[in-house]
XYZ file of C-alpha atoms in Angstrom:
424
model
C 84.046 115.701 91.092
C 85.971 118.813 92.123
C 86.885 120.409 95.236
C 87.529 123.858 95.691
C 90.149 126.086 97.682
C 90.102 129.719 99.061
C 93.078 131.321 97.906
C 94.979 134.789 98.787
C 93.044 136.638 96.070
C 90.022 135.770 97.699
C 88.789 133.925 94.963
C 88.209 130.005 94.465
C 90.449 127.660 92.491
C 88.824 124.775 90.964
C 91.358 122.081 91.968
C 90.529 118.673 90.081
C 91.325 115.435 91.786
C 93.467 112.510 90.433
C 90.488 110.547 89.376
C 89.701 113.548 86.472
C 93.014 112.351 84.920
C 92.358 108.833 84.782
C 89.276 106.106 84.508
C 89.013 103.483 87.066
C 87.139 100.324 87.110
C 84.525 100.122 89.351
C 82.701 96.585 90.331
C 79.498 95.800 91.870
C 79.451 93.989 95.353
C 78.602 90.497 93.905
C 81.682 90.878 91.218
C 83.789 91.643 94.182
C 82.644 88.727 96.054
C 83.642 86.733 92.819
C 86.759 88.009 93.052
C 87.095 87.466 96.788
C 85.902 83.604 96.551
C 88.674 83.275 93.688
C 91.226 84.665 96.200
C 90.623 82.549 98.999
C 88.867 85.349 101.160
C 86.018 84.037 103.433
C 82.510 85.589 102.314
C 79.222 84.706 102.819
C 77.252 82.166 100.150
C 75.638 84.728 97.541
C 73.629 84.495 94.220
C 72.745 87.248 91.911
C 69.410 87.709 89.964
C 67.780 90.221 87.803
C 64.195 89.356 87.895
C 61.755 88.952 91.083
C 61.407 85.421 90.090
C 65.316 84.656 90.045
C 65.331 86.027 93.267
C 62.444 83.618 94.134
C 64.412 80.857 92.917
C 67.854 81.872 94.428
C 66.633 81.714 97.740
C 64.580 78.367 97.351
C 68.150 76.932 96.481
C 69.573 78.334 99.828
C 68.620 76.984 103.412
C 69.119 79.693 105.684
C 66.899 81.578 108.437
C 67.362 85.004 106.767
C 68.360 86.288 103.409
C 70.137 89.682 102.716
C 68.941 91.446 99.406
C 70.857 94.400 98.219
C 70.677 96.612 95.468
C 73.444 96.545 92.996
C 74.816 99.719 91.968
C 77.750 102.177 92.155
C 77.028 103.956 95.156
C 76.947 103.781 99.044
C 74.515 104.034 101.748
C 72.039 101.657 100.078
C 70.270 100.578 103.084
C 69.123 103.993 104.045
C 68.295 105.091 100.424
C 64.968 105.395 99.018
C 63.353 104.811 95.463
C 62.068 107.414 93.301
C 59.020 105.606 91.459
C 57.487 104.279 94.702
C 58.842 105.810 97.400
C 59.973 102.203 98.931
C 62.805 102.717 101.794
C 65.654 100.945 101.742
C 68.160 99.586 98.848
C 69.145 96.661 101.444
C 66.222 94.215 102.768
C 66.080 91.553 104.810
C 63.747 88.464 103.551
C 62.733 85.289 105.891
C 61.333 82.982 102.497
C 61.520 83.193 98.761
C 57.599 84.967 98.933
C 59.170 87.657 100.769
C 62.288 88.210 98.687
C 60.118 88.125 95.561
C 58.293 91.214 96.566
C 61.171 92.901 97.920
C 62.618 92.365 94.456
C 59.436 93.635 92.760
C 59.779 96.992 94.448
C 63.652 97.470 93.851
C 64.362 95.867 90.289
C 63.885 98.877 87.328
C 63.345 101.817 89.820
C 65.864 104.394 90.553
C 67.441 104.232 94.177
C 68.663 107.442 95.673
C 71.356 107.411 98.088
C 73.533 109.984 99.808
C 76.241 109.435 97.166
C 73.689 109.504 94.301
C 72.011 112.813 92.580
C 68.220 113.036 92.960
C 67.525 111.232 89.817
C 69.314 108.086 91.701
C 70.639 104.757 89.800
C 68.549 102.386 88.515
C 68.953 99.084 90.185
C 69.219 96.224 87.303
C 70.205 93.336 89.767
C 69.983 92.333 93.189
C 72.674 90.461 95.198
C 71.026 87.669 97.774
C 73.166 86.632 100.268
C 73.335 84.296 103.327
C 72.236 86.364 106.510
C 74.905 86.292 108.859
C 75.072 86.224 112.865
C 77.276 88.996 113.210
C 78.797 89.910 116.692
C 81.181 92.843 115.690
C 81.220 94.918 112.547
C 84.751 96.284 111.729
C 86.806 98.075 109.125
C 89.628 96.744 106.672
C 91.193 98.156 103.463
C 94.269 98.207 101.485
C 95.461 101.143 99.549
C 98.144 102.311 97.533
C 99.608 105.381 99.475
C 101.372 108.616 98.313
C 103.504 109.067 101.395
C 104.920 105.486 101.922
C 104.998 105.522 98.159
C 103.467 101.446 98.563
C 100.717 99.706 99.964
C 99.188 100.844 103.122
C 96.568 98.536 105.255
C 94.144 100.553 107.001
C 91.726 99.274 109.960
C 89.527 99.985 112.408
C 87.430 98.561 115.265
C 84.461 101.005 114.003
C 83.220 99.221 111.320
C 79.807 99.215 109.536
C 79.688 102.938 109.075
C 81.339 105.715 107.304
C 84.980 105.682 107.738
C 85.272 109.500 107.043
C 83.049 109.844 109.999
C 85.105 107.640 111.894
C 88.412 109.614 110.897
C 86.533 113.031 111.788
C 85.284 112.154 115.513
C 87.476 109.189 116.702
C 90.514 109.483 114.580
C 92.096 107.181 117.236
C 90.244 104.317 116.341
C 92.097 104.388 113.088
C 95.656 102.437 112.331
C 97.687 102.341 109.296
C 100.099 99.929 108.726
C 102.730 100.692 105.598
C 103.625 97.556 103.520
C 106.982 96.494 102.248
C 105.579 95.639 98.688
C 108.571 92.989 98.152
C 107.744 91.477 101.648
C 103.830 92.076 101.830
C 102.288 91.973 105.676
C 104.813 90.357 108.320
C 103.662 88.231 110.786
C 104.384 90.826 113.527
C 101.804 93.136 111.476
C 99.422 90.834 111.051
C 99.110 90.208 115.011
C 98.900 93.952 115.291
C 96.238 94.365 113.158
C 94.212 91.300 115.194
C 94.936 93.270 118.431
C 94.054 96.497 117.167
C 90.430 95.220 116.238
C 90.701 93.634 119.435
C 89.819 90.074 118.368
C 90.559 87.091 121.035
C 93.805 85.649 120.779
C 92.311 82.505 119.708
C 90.894 84.146 116.632
C 94.688 85.903 115.732
C 95.293 83.002 113.392
C 91.833 83.084 111.316
C 92.615 87.290 111.161
C 96.152 86.596 109.693
C 94.713 84.211 107.092
C 92.240 86.957 106.121
C 94.489 89.662 106.029
C 96.905 87.672 103.975
C 94.037 86.627 101.622
C 92.977 90.448 101.091
C 96.431 91.471 100.627
C 96.856 89.102 97.958
C 93.872 89.669 96.100
C 95.187 93.403 96.002
C 98.356 92.894 94.332
C 97.675 90.117 92.200
C 94.509 92.105 90.935
C 96.718 95.256 90.524
C 94.107 96.867 92.805
C 94.254 101.161 93.840
C 91.496 99.915 96.441
C 90.355 97.037 98.481
C 87.864 98.033 101.041
C 86.138 95.911 103.399
C 82.871 97.111 105.129
C 82.202 95.551 107.297
C 84.786 92.951 107.985
C 82.769 90.992 110.188
C 83.231 88.665 113.535
C 80.261 86.369 113.800
C 78.987 84.710 117.061
C 80.139 81.405 115.867
C 83.857 82.749 115.989
C 84.208 82.953 112.113
C 85.754 86.333 110.234
C 83.969 87.182 107.038
C 84.424 90.108 104.328
C 80.550 91.164 103.812
C 80.686 94.185 101.801
C 83.285 95.310 99.478
C 84.649 98.224 97.361
C 87.264 97.709 94.666
C 88.970 99.984 92.366
C 91.540 99.244 89.632
C 93.667 101.600 87.682
C 92.724 101.296 83.932
C 96.706 101.131 83.526
C 96.327 97.558 84.569
C 93.743 96.585 81.644
C 96.717 94.576 79.667
C 97.111 92.236 82.357
C 94.131 91.962 84.193
C 91.949 91.395 81.295
C 89.533 88.624 83.219
C 88.892 91.463 85.781
C 88.311 94.116 83.166
C 85.824 92.296 81.418
C 83.712 92.399 84.280
C 82.981 96.118 83.605
C 79.449 97.216 84.052
C 79.402 100.422 81.933
C 75.649 101.213 82.175
C 75.886 103.481 84.963
C 78.617 105.747 83.479
C 78.383 108.841 81.602
C 78.219 107.839 77.752
C 79.863 111.223 77.011
C 82.645 109.830 78.908
C 82.721 106.362 77.364
C 82.730 108.331 74.024
C 85.281 110.466 74.920
C 87.372 107.502 76.285
C 87.289 105.549 73.043
C 89.083 108.451 71.226
C 91.554 108.711 73.706
C 90.344 111.748 75.552
C 89.272 112.626 79.341
C 85.737 113.775 80.104
C 84.286 114.560 83.367
C 80.731 116.056 83.345
C 80.135 119.041 85.728
C 77.179 121.083 86.970
C 78.038 124.352 84.830
C 76.944 125.333 81.606
C 79.876 126.201 79.524
C 81.175 123.747 77.452
C 85.131 123.248 77.376
C 87.043 121.566 74.799
C 90.947 122.105 75.692
C 93.856 119.863 74.853
C 96.176 118.944 77.838
C 95.232 118.253 81.158
C 97.260 121.258 83.057
C 95.967 123.815 80.348
C 92.241 122.320 80.986
C 92.452 122.675 84.754
C 93.767 126.042 83.977
C 91.009 126.951 81.940
C 88.243 125.907 84.425
C 90.079 128.014 87.166
C 89.892 131.221 84.636
C 86.374 130.518 83.750
C 85.589 130.566 87.641
C 87.505 133.548 88.386
C 85.440 135.351 85.666
C 82.163 134.320 87.222
C 81.652 131.369 84.799
C 80.629 127.575 85.488
C 82.148 124.746 83.199
C 79.716 122.024 82.249
C 82.952 119.641 81.871
C 86.403 118.692 81.862
C 87.486 117.527 78.645
C 91.110 117.166 77.633
C 91.659 116.260 74.066
C 95.653 115.142 74.791
C 98.401 116.651 73.136
C 97.842 115.246 69.482
C 94.267 115.995 68.825
C 93.323 115.458 65.303
C 91.059 117.141 63.226
C 88.675 113.759 63.546
C 89.092 114.018 67.461
C 87.738 117.802 67.309
C 84.719 116.768 65.313
C 83.704 114.191 67.913
C 84.394 116.324 70.774
C 82.067 118.644 69.268
C 79.413 116.071 69.147
C 80.345 115.136 72.875
C 80.072 118.741 73.996
C 76.635 119.283 71.998
C 74.903 116.309 73.450
C 75.250 117.686 76.767
C 71.707 119.438 77.558
C 72.969 122.231 80.194
C 75.665 123.492 77.683
C 74.700 127.193 76.668
C 78.272 128.440 75.468
C 81.251 126.269 73.973
C 84.822 127.429 74.890
C 87.426 126.066 72.789
C 90.989 126.436 74.043
C 93.887 125.263 72.346
C 97.361 125.547 72.241
C 99.190 124.457 69.192
C 102.530 122.576 70.036
C 102.263 119.008 68.673
C 99.156 119.951 67.234
C 99.070 122.947 64.429
C 96.097 125.522 64.717
C 95.143 125.481 61.132
C 94.326 121.718 61.652
C 92.320 122.397 64.683
C 90.658 125.264 63.013
C 89.823 123.207 60.148
C 88.326 120.300 62.552
C 86.171 123.244 63.968
C 84.931 124.412 61.115
C 84.268 120.789 60.248
C 82.420 120.187 63.440
C 80.295 123.195 63.133
C 78.978 122.194 59.483
C 78.212 119.042 60.855
C 76.820 119.354 64.358
C 75.296 122.817 63.660
C 76.194 125.484 65.893
C 72.991 126.309 68.427
C 74.820 128.008 71.130
C 77.600 130.695 70.978
C 81.409 129.367 70.148
C 84.506 131.155 71.642
C 87.627 129.982 70.235
C 91.294 130.949 71.563
C 94.342 129.460 69.519
C 97.714 129.778 70.035
C 101.023 128.538 69.023
C 101.722 126.745 65.534
C 100.223 128.565 62.940
C 97.854 130.517 65.076
C 97.119 133.194 62.205
C 96.146 130.531 59.587
C 93.826 129.186 62.349
C 92.090 132.565 63.302
C 92.132 133.368 59.360
C 90.610 130.201 58.610
C 87.377 131.068 61.217
C 86.993 134.745 60.391
C 86.812 134.173 56.655
C 84.372 131.120 57.349
C 81.435 133.268 57.497
C 80.646 131.005 60.353
C 79.576 132.755 63.878
C 82.573 131.810 66.038
C 84.030 134.434 68.605
C 87.906 134.358 68.260
C 89.967 135.519 71.843
C 93.278 136.675 71.708
C 94.471 134.999 75.218
C 92.603 133.028 77.859
C 91.634 136.164 79.745
C 89.939 137.504 76.861
C 87.984 134.067 75.759
C 86.897 133.715 79.353
C 85.224 137.267 79.415
C 83.586 136.549 75.958
C 82.476 133.155 76.893
C 80.809 134.334 79.996
C 79.253 137.278 78.662
C 78.121 135.068 75.829
C 76.473 132.705 78.426
C 74.772 135.184 80.579
C 73.175 136.631 77.437
C 71.639 133.341 76.553
C 70.721 132.709 80.100
C 68.314 136.097 80.083
C 66.552 135.330 76.708
C 65.666 131.973 78.056
């Protein structure tokens, strides 16, 4: 979730990606196909099942020489993945009949699939998509995204689909073309023809390509997508064009006018701490360290991660309470941090501008009494009523370590966590 940047001071800064500051809706492949179907994008016939018998029945209802059975998880590289419980190879399988489909489903459903985009624990497969096997001639790449540089939609295409677009960009960047789109007009006829030409379609297929490009772009705009990625965007031997695999992202800011889309959300794979934080209007992202962080304001939260790293610490999370954090929010945030199994020390770094430091201190004390304090707690407060806040904590009789500034807090929290690790 984070990438690092080497600085002139010979240390690394944590630079949170934009995804830390907002929560995006992800859809399973079958859900994306449902949306594509609704917006007149050409797709193959498909069904969804969550039991082996359901897979058997789905295949029985279709009539094709081969069927593709795909694990539905939020991760790429499913075809090359493996299942933890039984070692079964491949989260994507090809079945010739219902009996084969049933046997595959028994090995896939309810088990954890590990891919290049998951951790070693993998993600549990709760459903499978069963689709018509296509007679694919070529696999291409198509995407529509919002682009910062042009401040509008950009269509990205490549004749080298069916593989990681990042690898294509690194190895053969000339095989990728970008087409900035005027958001008021949409893709022009000329742009659609250039896209078809770059993708190396025969001229007789240009009208079909133009139709699919327009349909995918319309879907992107009408659903307030931040990304529509089709990989592969396929040409069949029969001369048809299908969107065979899709990945969509939607900004949560579009919820108020895309309630039908957001009702499709499957939160079962998300970190429950992130969901709890979202309910109280806070932003939480789990990281790999052991220092739990509670901060108000995204900028201060990012600076806190940076300073911790500078002093040799490893943050366990990014948690921004927001500018108007209340006492109740602080209590709930403590519960979230305390539920993280890796947290060995907690750092609270609050600037009292909109919110008063004495109110935050009361929230901390109430949280400690309610949740308990099993790990060292370091608190740095600054701003409105800071003296009152510090006095409240010092007079509480609780083992709370106060700090004068962020650097002091970082030193104390790193020292505390090292002592805890040594004891264990």
